[in-house]
GROMACS .gro file of C-alpha atoms in nm:
model
  162
    1MET     CA    1   1.448  -0.872  -3.544
    2GLU     CA    2   1.683  -0.602  -3.461
    3GLN     CA    3   1.405  -0.418  -3.262
    4TYR     CA    4   1.383  -0.714  -3.069
    5GLY     CA    5   1.708  -0.852  -3.082
    6ASP     CA    6   1.883  -0.739  -2.819
    7TYR     CA    7   1.572  -0.765  -2.515
    8LEU     CA    8   1.550  -1.148  -2.615
    9LEU     CA    9   1.926  -1.172  -2.614
   10ARG     CA   10   1.976  -1.041  -2.225
   11THR     CA   11   1.650  -1.171  -2.138
   12ALA     CA   12   1.797  -1.568  -2.235
   13VAL     CA   13   2.135  -1.482  -2.111
   14LEU     CA   14   2.046  -1.375  -1.758
   15LEU     CA   15   1.822  -1.699  -1.741
   16LEU     CA   16   2.068  -1.947  -1.890
   17ARG     CA   17   2.366  -1.789  -1.783
   18ASP     CA   18   2.587  -1.855  -2.132
   19ARG     CA   19   2.589  -1.621  -2.389
   20GLN     CA   20   2.599  -1.853  -2.711
   21ALA     CA   21   2.303  -2.130  -2.552
   22ALA     CA   22   2.139  -1.770  -2.495
   23GLU     CA   23   2.245  -1.678  -2.868
   24GLU     CA   24   2.105  -2.016  -2.960
   25ALA     CA   25   1.763  -1.976  -2.790
   26VAL     CA   26   1.684  -1.682  -2.936
   27GLN     CA   27   1.772  -1.730  -3.301
   28ASP     CA   28   1.529  -2.054  -3.255
   29THR     CA   29   1.301  -1.758  -3.113
   30PHE     CA   30   1.298  -1.565  -3.450
   31ILE     CA   31   1.280  -1.968  -3.697
   32GLN     CA   32   0.967  -2.029  -3.454
   33ALA     CA   33   0.837  -1.669  -3.537
   34PHE     CA   34   0.921  -1.684  -3.850
   35GLU     CA   35   0.763  -2.016  -3.918
   36ASN     CA   36   0.471  -1.964  -3.651
   37ILE     CA   37   0.438  -1.661  -3.719
   38ALA     CA   38   0.045  -1.696  -3.867
   39GLN     CA   39  -0.031  -1.781  -3.505
   40LEU     CA   40  -0.031  -1.366  -3.401
   41ARG     CA   41  -0.375  -1.250  -3.423
   42ASP     CA   42  -0.238  -0.900  -3.245
   43GLY     CA   43   0.029  -0.748  -3.410
   44ASP     CA   44   0.097  -0.528  -3.097
   45LYS     CA   45   0.180  -0.796  -2.878
   46LEU     CA   46   0.431  -0.926  -3.105
   47ARG     CA   47   0.704  -0.786  -2.800
   48SER     CA   48   0.493  -1.014  -2.559
   49TRP     CA   49   0.451  -1.319  -2.814
   50LEU     CA   50   0.816  -1.329  -2.884
   51THR     CA   51   0.905  -1.341  -2.532
   52ARG     CA   52   0.698  -1.566  -2.428
   53ILE     CA   53   0.885  -1.822  -2.727
   54ALA     CA   54   1.242  -1.714  -2.604
   55VAL     CA   55   1.106  -1.835  -2.220
   56ASN     CA   56   1.034  -2.127  -2.399
   57ARG     CA   57   1.298  -2.211  -2.547
   58CYS     CA   58   1.525  -2.136  -2.256
   59ARG     CA   59   1.308  -2.373  -2.040
   60MET     CA   60   1.407  -2.675  -2.273
   61ARG     CA   61   1.743  -2.581  -2.283
   62GLN     CA   62   1.744  -2.561  -1.869
   63ARG     CA   63   1.597  -2.892  -1.890
   64LYS     CA   64   1.877  -3.062  -2.083
   65TRP     CA   65   2.100  -2.957  -1.899
   66ASP     CA   66   2.135  -3.121  -1.551
   67TRP     CA   67   2.525  -3.036  -1.481
   68ARG     CA   68   2.670  -2.649  -1.344
   69HIS     CA   69   2.841  -2.437  -1.623
   70ILE     CA   70   3.232  -2.433  -1.516
   71PHE     CA   71   3.362  -2.131  -1.735
   72PRO     CA   72   3.196  -1.808  -1.617
   73MET     CA   73   2.945  -1.554  -1.796
   74PRO     CA   74   3.059  -1.355  -2.057
   75ARG     CA   75   3.041  -0.970  -1.961
   76MET     CA   76   2.653  -0.871  -2.129
   77ASP     CA   77   2.705  -0.539  -2.308
   78GLN     CA   78   2.663  -0.247  -2.111
   79HIS     CA   79   2.459   0.010  -2.298
   80VAL     CA   80   2.626   0.375  -2.255
   81ASN     CA   81   2.389   0.691  -2.200
   82GLU     CA   82   2.461   1.034  -2.390
   83SER     CA   83   2.552   1.207  -2.011
   84VAL     CA   84   2.878   1.014  -1.851
   85PRO     CA   85   2.924   1.001  -1.495
   86ALA     CA   86   3.180   1.082  -1.276
   87VAL     CA   87   3.420   0.748  -1.375
   88ASP     CA   88   3.419   0.689  -0.968
   89GLU     CA   89   3.068   0.713  -0.957
   90MET     CA   90   3.016   0.510  -1.321
   91LEU     CA   91   3.256   0.196  -1.201
   92GLY     CA   92   3.053   0.192  -0.862
   93VAL     CA   93   2.762   0.142  -1.009
   94HIS     CA   94   2.909  -0.132  -1.335
   95TRP     CA   95   2.986  -0.297  -1.052
   96ARG     CA   96   2.692  -0.313  -0.862
   97GLU     CA   97   2.522  -0.383  -1.122
   98ALA     CA   98   2.734  -0.717  -1.188
   99GLU     CA   99   2.746  -0.814  -0.830
  100MET     CA  100   2.330  -0.815  -0.825
  101ILE     CA  101   2.327  -0.996  -1.222
  102LYS     CA  102   2.577  -1.264  -1.037
  103SER     CA  103   2.330  -1.312  -0.787
  104VAL     CA  104   2.002  -1.329  -0.990
  105GLN     CA  105   2.173  -1.678  -1.160
  106GLN     CA  106   2.272  -1.802  -0.848
  107LEU     CA  107   1.854  -1.865  -0.795
  108PRO     CA  108   1.722  -2.156  -0.924
  109TYR     CA  109   1.573  -2.102  -1.238
  110THR     CA  110   1.205  -2.031  -1.141
  111TYR     CA  111   1.297  -1.777  -0.923
  112ARG     CA  112   1.504  -1.596  -1.183
  113GLU     CA  113   1.290  -1.682  -1.410
  114VAL     CA  114   1.000  -1.464  -1.310
  115ILE     CA  115   1.328  -1.201  -1.113
  116THR     CA  116   1.456  -1.113  -1.486
  117LEU     CA  117   1.090  -1.076  -1.637
  118TYR     CA  118   1.000  -0.864  -1.392
  119TYR     CA  119   1.317  -0.622  -1.253
  120TYR     CA  120   1.460  -0.665  -1.649
  121ASN     CA  121   1.243  -0.690  -1.883
  122GLU     CA  122   1.033  -0.461  -1.653
  123LEU     CA  123   0.695  -0.697  -1.666
  124GLY     CA  124   0.419  -0.696  -1.468
  125VAL     CA  125   0.254  -0.998  -1.289
  126GLN     CA  126  -0.035  -1.064  -1.468
  127GLU     CA  127   0.181  -1.044  -1.807
  128ILE     CA  128   0.457  -1.266  -1.644
  129ALA     CA  129   0.129  -1.519  -1.553
  130ALA     CA  130   0.015  -1.526  -1.883
  131GLN     CA  131   0.363  -1.572  -2.041
  132LEU     CA  132   0.478  -1.828  -1.804
  133GLN     CA  133   0.122  -1.969  -1.816
  134LEU     CA  134   0.088  -1.996  -1.453
  135ASN     CA  135  -0.104  -1.881  -1.200
  136ILE     CA  136  -0.100  -1.524  -1.073
  137ASN     CA  137  -0.033  -1.621  -0.719
  138THR     CA  138   0.194  -1.910  -0.874
  139VAL     CA  139   0.419  -1.536  -1.040
  140LYS     CA  140   0.356  -1.338  -0.711
  141ALA     CA  141   0.473  -1.674  -0.451
  142ARG     CA  142   0.753  -1.718  -0.679
  143LEU     CA  143   0.842  -1.357  -0.666
  144MET     CA  144   0.838  -1.351  -0.302
  145ARG     CA  145   1.025  -1.616  -0.204
  146GLY     CA  146   1.298  -1.481  -0.506
  147ARG     CA  147   1.382  -1.196  -0.352
  148HIS     CA  148   1.398  -1.375   0.020
  149LYS     CA  149   1.661  -1.592  -0.181
  150LEU     CA  150   1.826  -1.357  -0.351
  151ARG     CA  151   1.893  -1.145  -0.040
  152GLN     CA  152   2.025  -1.428   0.146
  153ILE     CA  153   2.309  -1.458  -0.113
  154VAL     CA  154   2.375  -1.053  -0.150
  155VAL     CA  155   2.426  -1.101   0.276
  156GLU     CA  156   2.676  -1.428   0.228
  157LYS     CA  157   2.816  -1.287  -0.049
  158GLY     CA  158   2.895  -0.938   0.206
  159GLU     CA  159   2.984  -1.152   0.488
  160SER     CA  160   3.242  -1.309   0.274
  161ASP     CA  161   3.376  -1.043   0.158
  162ALA     CA  162   3.457  -0.823   0.475
   0.00000   0.00000   0.00000
């Protein structure tokens, strides 16, 4: 749990846009994993197996929600490097990351799911296809469409901020 908890929580928060729901999904993930650990044939694939369970838990929660959240997402914990950059630089990077996360969270779930797994969890297209039980071309198409929609969101934000 200590080894994969933060990783799974980050994934769930990005997918669900709600920290409390994400924490519950991760808790459910570990419970399900504990109950079904005998099904894991290759211990080297524990991380992938847990990620697949977590994504499925998030999907189940997402299906139950047919309404938008009224409250904004609580800020995700940031890990700070040992070397500390200049304050202006650090604030600029943090602001851009926060804006990108907000933009990703505006995507429809199917696009948000593959974008999160690809960019934030650094999974390859084949790994995503295996975890989501999708065709590789479907994953590629969702990534392409997700990037396109994300670009539109970022451009619209830029125009509204100007």
